Amino acid sequence: MDYRLQFVGLQSNPEMEMGSLEERSNHELEDESLISPAKIGQKTNSFHAPQLGSSCRDWRIWSSKLLGNAVFMSIRVVVFSSKLNLLMPFGPLAVLVHGLSDHNGWVFFLTLLGITPLAERLGYATEQLSFYTGDTVGGLLNATFGNATELIISIYALKSGMIRVVQQSLLGSILSNMLLVLGCAFFCGGIVFNNKQQVFNKAIAVLNSGLLLMAVMGLLFPAVLHFTHTEVHFGRSELALSRFSSCIMLLAYAGYLVFQLKSQKDLYMSIAEGGTLPEEGSDDDEGPEISKWESVIWLSILTAWIAILSEYLVDAIEGASIAWKMPVSFISVILLPIVGNAAEHASAIMFAMKDKLDISLGVAIGSSTQISMFAIPFCVVIGWIMGCPMDLNFQLFETATLFITVLVVAFLLQEGTSNYFKGLMLILCYLIVAASFFVHVDPTLVEHKT
């Protein structure tokens, strides 16, 4: 009878039973969510926060623990999540070797190794920030912070009067992005998706090719003017034309940004955003690993450390050229951009392997467009302000190399499709360019020696 009465009591009070089940499920969900890194801060706040009547000292202790936990999680995600970060200690080691010895070859080599993971982490932090901005602004951010390494190195070289290093390193960044980075993206994407042709927005590729041809025009005329000896005032007309063309190129790039982000925003929507359904097994459901402000803080820290190492890198270039018996042009055009483009390289390959070629093109071709239409004319204007005669005469060999590269890439992009063979062709073209600069003697260096 008692058991029957208890059973009837449970039936007459279903709310009590359901309430207890809900409480248990809520506690279980809360316990599970404690394991999630994204919810650590929130759960710490709800479970370990002092009571309202607690002293200010308790609140300070709790807030410091919460901040320390967040900082530890951020460092663990950004610094210890990539095997490439094992190269980070080479940066401080380069500073130590520079202070203790005069071995510029070792300083240059160690600095290159130390900057490589920093440039890659710049790409990672920018990728995390792009989760909060969308594909278009994300690609622009990738190009901007990916080129921060080259721009910082160029400014330090301008301060040292090394104009040819600035010109050749910026030229090498364009060649590296258009041939090596884009080629590796096409190749890796084609290998992963070998049973289909990957597609991208052809209108964006054609527009960027037009901007690159405009940049070639800006570099071509000062070189032709110099080598045909048709200047009105020898030396001065070439510099004046370079500064005028630089201002025009900066104006064109500003118009391009307005066109890209405001006027024709729909044109720059990726194919996935334009209505194509994501394929089964894709990684589109991935989310950010760090917050927006953490991304901004890490971008600032990494950029500052790259700026410090860039000064040592620039100072050791000539010594490394002598120690390694390598032309300065090869170091400037090939070695420096490979390190500086590590962020673009990693990002472009990663997005191509996820079948997001529009972002890969925004990183590789967008980065080349930004260097040619913004970074190069910006350095000319900065040199103008500093009293340094930086011009757009990149010499005949370098200008011809850029012109042929832009034509080759424009032809490969005109169909709006990619496969691994197109990527292989671009990589092989880059190897030809690298071999050419290895046997190339800079004519300006010959003039200085004579």
XYZ file of C-alpha atoms in Angstrom:
450
model
C 0.000 0.000 0.000
C 2.812 2.411 0.828
C 4.545 1.754 -2.496
C 1.263 2.296 -4.311
C 0.721 5.591 -2.491
C 4.268 6.693 -3.376
C 3.669 5.798 -7.050
C 0.370 7.737 -7.042
C 2.191 10.667 -5.407
C 4.763 10.699 -8.193
C 2.041 10.580 -10.808
C 0.163 13.436 -9.182
C 3.352 15.591 -9.061
C 5.016 15.257 -12.502
C 6.340 18.818 -12.267
C 8.584 17.872 -9.355
C 10.104 14.961 -11.265
C 10.546 16.968 -14.464
C 12.078 19.800 -12.479
C 14.668 17.513 -10.940
C 15.490 16.063 -14.358
C 15.895 19.528 -15.803
C 18.151 20.526 -12.917
C 20.306 17.446 -13.450
C 20.515 18.024 -17.214
C 21.429 21.653 -16.655
C 24.198 20.646 -14.247
C 25.475 18.046 -16.718
C 25.499 20.588 -19.539
C 27.322 23.062 -17.342
C 29.902 20.445 -16.407
C 30.437 19.557 -20.084
C 30.759 23.154 -21.123
C 33.501 23.661 -18.587
C 35.747 21.616 -20.848
C 35.177 23.886 -23.872
C 37.978 26.470 -24.245
C 35.595 29.022 -25.707
C 33.478 28.986 -22.524
C 36.232 28.948 -19.920
C 35.981 32.646 -19.193
C 32.188 32.567 -18.852
C 32.117 29.511 -16.602
C 34.917 30.839 -14.444
C 32.861 33.959 -14.019
C 29.704 32.072 -13.035
C 31.269 29.467 -10.721
C 34.224 31.231 -9.123
C 33.153 34.847 -8.899
C 33.106 36.228 -5.361
C 29.825 36.992 -3.674
C 28.388 40.497 -3.713
C 29.466 41.116 -0.137
C 33.075 40.109 -0.757
C 35.917 42.537 -0.251
C 37.700 44.415 -3.036
C 40.744 42.215 -2.462
C 38.748 39.090 -3.330
C 37.480 40.722 -6.492
C 41.018 41.740 -7.502
C 42.308 38.208 -6.911
C 39.450 36.729 -8.921
C 39.908 39.171 -11.821
C 43.665 38.553 -11.932
C 43.086 34.783 -12.025
C 40.509 35.192 -14.780
C 42.857 37.415 -16.808
C 45.770 35.053 -16.275
C 43.679 32.105 -17.424
C 42.614 33.965 -20.587
C 46.212 35.024 -21.336
C 47.466 31.454 -20.818
C 44.814 30.046 -23.168
C 45.613 32.675 -25.821
C 49.372 32.000 -25.632
C 48.778 28.256 -25.813
C 46.592 28.594 -28.914
C 48.766 31.114 -30.797
C 52.307 30.170 -29.756
C 52.219 26.430 -29.023
C 49.742 25.221 -31.651
C 52.138 25.296 -34.636
C 55.297 23.237 -35.067
C 56.797 26.060 -37.122
C 56.953 28.123 -33.913
C 59.931 26.001 -32.877
C 61.910 28.470 -35.014
C 60.911 31.446 -32.845
C 63.951 31.235 -30.503
C 66.212 31.883 -33.514
C 65.089 35.537 -33.453
C 66.558 36.333 -29.997
C 69.537 34.128 -30.900
C 70.211 36.333 -33.968
C 70.194 39.433 -31.745
C 72.632 37.701 -29.371
C 74.985 36.629 -32.193
C 74.913 40.173 -33.619
C 75.964 41.581 -30.257
C 78.735 39.052 -29.625
C 80.291 38.667 -33.087
C 80.550 40.115 -36.581
C 79.353 37.026 -38.478
C 76.777 38.700 -40.711
C 76.077 35.462 -42.562
C 74.916 33.757 -39.361
C 72.972 36.831 -38.235
C 71.150 36.957 -41.568
C 70.411 33.226 -41.533
C 69.156 33.198 -37.937
C 67.042 36.304 -38.528
C 65.461 34.680 -41.577
C 64.582 31.633 -39.477
C 63.239 33.817 -36.655
C 61.013 35.922 -38.918
C 59.500 32.921 -40.740
C 57.194 31.714 -37.902
C 56.300 35.323 -37.036
C 55.117 35.943 -40.585
C 53.118 32.703 -40.487
C 51.520 33.640 -37.154
C 50.580 36.996 -38.678
C 48.611 35.024 -41.240
C 46.993 32.940 -38.494
C 45.949 35.975 -36.443
C 44.609 37.647 -39.577
C 42.667 34.504 -40.439
C 41.121 34.535 -36.967
C 40.201 38.187 -37.399
C 38.660 37.427 -40.798
C 36.043 35.255 -39.073
C 34.564 38.493 -37.735
C 34.860 40.484 -40.994
C 33.835 38.194 -43.881
C 35.674 36.885 -46.948
C 36.290 40.189 -48.766
C 37.666 42.184 -45.849
C 39.384 39.015 -44.607
C 41.308 38.635 -47.863
C 42.245 42.319 -47.707
C 43.464 41.920 -44.119
C 45.513 38.870 -45.100
C 47.167 40.826 -47.893
C 47.775 43.852 -45.651
C 49.384 42.109 -42.689
C 51.100 39.592 -44.927
C 52.866 42.497 -46.626
C 53.693 44.197 -43.336
C 56.955 42.235 -43.180
C 58.128 43.457 -46.598
C 57.034 47.020 -45.884
C 58.882 47.150 -42.569
C 62.050 45.720 -44.153
C 61.757 48.263 -46.996
C 61.462 51.239 -44.639
C 64.550 50.142 -42.682
C 66.449 49.653 -45.956
C 65.417 53.135 -47.116
C 66.769 54.594 -43.873
C 70.086 52.880 -44.645
C 70.090 54.211 -48.240
C 69.769 50.722 -49.756
C 67.382 51.668 -52.566
C 68.139 48.630 -54.728
C 67.368 46.269 -51.838
C 63.979 47.990 -51.441
C 63.206 47.758 -55.159
C 64.318 44.154 -55.527
C 62.647 42.886 -52.349
C 59.305 44.447 -53.334
C 59.667 43.094 -56.863
C 60.512 39.684 -55.429
C 57.376 39.804 -53.260
C 55.223 40.325 -56.365
C 56.960 37.495 -58.230
C 56.758 35.180 -55.216
C 53.041 35.820 -54.662
C 52.073 35.493 -58.321
C 54.183 32.431 -59.153
C 55.148 30.536 -56.006
C 52.244 31.256 -53.626
C 49.501 31.053 -56.261
C 51.186 28.069 -57.901
C 51.368 26.131 -54.622
C 47.727 27.012 -53.874
C 46.568 25.770 -57.290
C 48.766 22.664 -57.026
C 47.690 21.643 -53.499
C 44.039 22.446 -54.169
C 44.164 20.446 -57.390
C 45.720 17.465 -55.619
C 43.049 17.473 -52.892
C 40.196 17.970 -55.372
C 41.679 15.997 -58.259
C 38.287 14.704 -59.387
C 36.941 18.156 -60.314
C 38.013 21.565 -61.572
C 38.134 24.250 -58.923
C 36.498 27.537 -59.906
C 36.924 31.136 -58.780
C 35.431 34.517 -59.579
C 36.836 35.360 -63.017
C 35.757 39.031 -62.842
C 37.938 39.653 -59.783
C 40.934 37.925 -61.388
C 40.601 39.981 -64.599
C 40.326 43.231 -62.641
C 43.417 42.441 -60.569
C 45.309 41.517 -63.744
C 44.417 44.944 -65.147
C 45.748 46.647 -62.022
C 48.977 44.648 -62.248
C 49.408 45.703 -65.883
C 48.885 49.309 -64.789
C 51.641 48.849 -62.218
C 53.916 47.425 -64.936
C 53.203 50.544 -66.994
C 54.205 52.728 -64.042
C 57.508 50.844 -63.693
C 58.185 50.526 -67.414
C 58.220 54.170 -68.495
C 60.911 55.397 -66.039
C 63.130 52.459 -67.068
C 62.602 53.110 -70.797
C 63.195 56.820 -70.252
C 66.477 56.038 -68.512
C 67.841 53.487 -70.987
C 66.868 55.462 -74.111
C 68.550 58.619 -72.712
C 65.547 60.757 -73.704
C 65.141 62.666 -70.442
C 64.741 66.431 -70.559
C 66.875 66.746 -67.421
C 69.150 63.737 -66.943
C 68.416 61.988 -63.635
C 65.833 64.530 -62.484
C 63.092 63.841 -65.037
C 63.134 60.133 -64.234
C 62.735 60.850 -60.506
C 59.985 63.424 -61.102
C 58.082 61.006 -63.351
C 58.405 58.279 -60.704
C 56.973 60.496 -57.981
C 54.110 61.673 -60.180
C 53.293 58.099 -61.259
C 53.443 56.959 -57.630
C 50.818 59.497 -56.608
C 48.606 58.362 -59.512
C 49.046 54.700 -58.511
C 48.135 55.464 -54.897
C 45.030 57.298 -56.116
C 44.111 54.323 -58.318
C 44.546 51.920 -55.401
C 42.319 54.083 -53.181
C 39.674 54.003 -55.910
C 40.083 50.233 -56.128
C 39.425 49.880 -52.396
C 36.272 51.997 -52.644
C 35.150 49.963 -55.653
C 35.895 46.686 -53.864
C 34.340 47.405 -50.484
C 31.581 49.898 -51.295
C 30.464 50.378 -54.887
C 30.611 46.813 -56.284
C 30.471 44.769 -53.105
C 28.411 42.001 -54.760
C 31.113 41.471 -57.378
C 33.561 40.531 -54.635
C 31.319 38.051 -52.875
C 32.862 34.617 -53.023
C 31.122 31.896 -55.025
C 30.110 30.184 -51.791
C 28.423 33.375 -50.564
C 26.739 33.806 -53.923
C 24.487 30.822 -53.387
C 26.498 27.646 -53.985
C 25.812 25.130 -51.284
C 28.829 23.877 -49.340
C 29.814 20.328 -50.159
C 29.482 17.498 -47.709
C 32.521 17.101 -45.519
C 33.675 20.696 -45.943
C 35.134 22.705 -43.076
C 32.757 25.642 -43.354
C 31.527 25.070 -39.808
C 34.912 25.934 -38.307
C 34.864 28.850 -35.918
C 37.444 31.263 -34.518
C 39.843 30.008 -31.862
C 40.599 33.418 -30.348
C 38.494 36.532 -29.911
C 38.554 39.614 -32.111
C 40.530 41.721 -29.645
C 42.988 38.916 -29.014
C 43.608 38.816 -32.775
C 44.243 42.576 -32.849
C 46.640 42.393 -29.872
C 48.586 39.489 -31.377
C 48.832 41.307 -34.720
C 50.363 44.310 -32.914
C 52.847 42.191 -30.932
C 53.976 40.166 -33.952
C 54.343 43.255 -36.153
C 56.498 44.971 -33.503
C 58.797 41.936 -33.140
C 59.134 41.631 -36.919
C 60.111 45.317 -37.055
C 62.905 44.703 -34.525
C 64.288 41.701 -36.395
C 64.005 43.487 -39.750
C 66.602 46.028 -38.683
C 69.136 43.268 -38.002
C 68.178 41.562 -41.266
C 68.805 44.659 -43.393
C 72.149 45.364 -41.693
C 73.375 41.838 -42.433
C 72.382 41.566 -46.127
C 75.656 42.736 -47.671
C 77.747 40.734 -45.211
C 75.703 37.630 -45.949
C 76.179 38.170 -49.685
C 79.952 38.188 -49.232
C 79.990 35.259 -46.782
C 77.720 33.056 -48.902
C 79.140 34.248 -52.255
C 75.611 35.002 -53.454
C 74.448 38.061 -55.422
C 72.592 40.656 -53.369
C 69.910 40.630 -56.058
C 69.248 36.913 -55.469
C 69.006 37.437 -51.705
C 66.686 40.422 -52.156
C 64.430 38.986 -54.883
C 64.246 35.337 -53.790
C 65.226 34.736 -50.155
C 63.661 37.767 -48.468
C 60.231 37.436 -50.146
C 60.012 33.702 -49.384
C 60.310 34.526 -45.693
C 58.065 37.578 -45.900
C 55.394 35.686 -47.846
C 55.173 32.805 -45.381
C 51.842 34.163 -44.140
C 50.358 34.369 -47.653
C 51.871 31.004 -48.543
C 50.266 29.207 -45.622
C 46.915 31.002 -45.919
C 46.556 30.569 -49.685
C 47.367 26.850 -49.558
C 45.066 26.278 -46.600
C 42.094 28.004 -48.260
C 42.730 26.252 -51.598
C 42.677 22.879 -49.863
C 39.277 23.851 -48.430
C 38.015 24.705 -51.947
C 37.921 28.438 -51.168
C 39.888 29.669 -54.156
C 38.368 33.157 -54.051
C 40.084 33.771 -50.719
C 43.311 32.202 -52.035
C 43.272 34.604 -54.981
C 42.460 37.469 -52.643
C 45.571 36.583 -50.649
C 48.025 35.828 -53.497
C 46.930 38.101 -56.363
C 45.476 40.661 -53.950
C 48.822 40.812 -52.158
C 50.670 41.316 -55.461
C 48.243 44.076 -56.411
C 48.708 45.763 -53.067
C 52.502 45.645 -53.273
C 52.597 46.959 -56.852
C 49.889 49.629 -56.456
C 50.431 50.613 -52.821
C 53.702 49.425 -51.249
C 56.016 50.433 -54.123
C 54.568 53.942 -54.680
C 54.278 54.369 -50.900
C 58.030 53.692 -50.557
C 58.694 56.244 -53.302
C 56.691 58.850 -51.370
C 58.366 57.896 -48.071
C 61.764 58.208 -49.749
C 60.686 61.600 -51.104
C 59.862 62.713 -47.539
C 63.148 61.286 -46.200
C 65.163 62.933 -48.984
C 66.073 59.552 -50.501
C 65.932 59.357 -54.356
C 63.787 56.216 -54.514
C 62.271 55.932 -58.020
C 60.330 53.487 -60.185
C 63.277 52.608 -62.414
C 63.713 48.974 -61.409
C 66.240 48.413 -64.234
C 65.504 46.668 -67.517
C 66.018 43.045 -66.408
C 63.714 43.322 -63.375
C 60.995 45.217 -65.255
C 60.983 42.705 -68.118
C 60.722 39.838 -65.602
C 57.690 41.446 -63.975
C 56.024 42.158 -67.323
C 56.367 38.548 -68.530
C 55.175 37.209 -65.149
C 52.009 39.332 -65.219
C 51.238 38.159 -68.766
C 51.695 34.465 -67.864
C 49.487 34.703 -64.770
C 46.828 36.738 -66.607
C 46.565 34.053 -69.300
C 46.210 31.279 -66.709
C 43.499 33.168 -64.791
C 41.305 34.165 -67.731
C 39.232 30.937 -67.697
C 38.237 31.200 -64.035
C 39.302 27.600 -63.302
C 42.339 25.972 -61.734
C 43.930 22.544 -61.481
C 47.176 21.073 -60.211
C 48.900 21.352 -63.622
C 48.396 25.134 -63.730
C 49.924 25.295 -60.279
C 52.862 23.165 -61.392
C 53.497 25.495 -64.359
C 53.570 28.549 -62.070
C 55.998 26.845 -59.661
C 58.331 25.873 -62.527
C 58.202 29.433 -63.870
C 59.303 30.658 -60.442
C 62.267 28.275 -60.496
C 63.331 29.767 -63.855
C 63.065 33.276 -62.384
C 65.106 32.237 -59.321
C 67.854 30.728 -61.493
C 67.917 33.887 -63.626
C 68.523 36.131 -60.633
C 71.189 33.795 -59.290
C 73.320 34.457 -62.390
C 72.262 38.122 -62.724
C 74.667 40.910 -61.844
C 73.050 44.164 -60.779
C 74.301 46.895 -63.167
C 74.063 49.579 -60.496
C 76.510 47.659 -58.295
C 78.939 47.401 -61.223
C 78.693 51.171 -61.764
C 79.434 51.834 -58.093
C 82.475 49.536 -58.129
C 83.892 51.165 -61.257
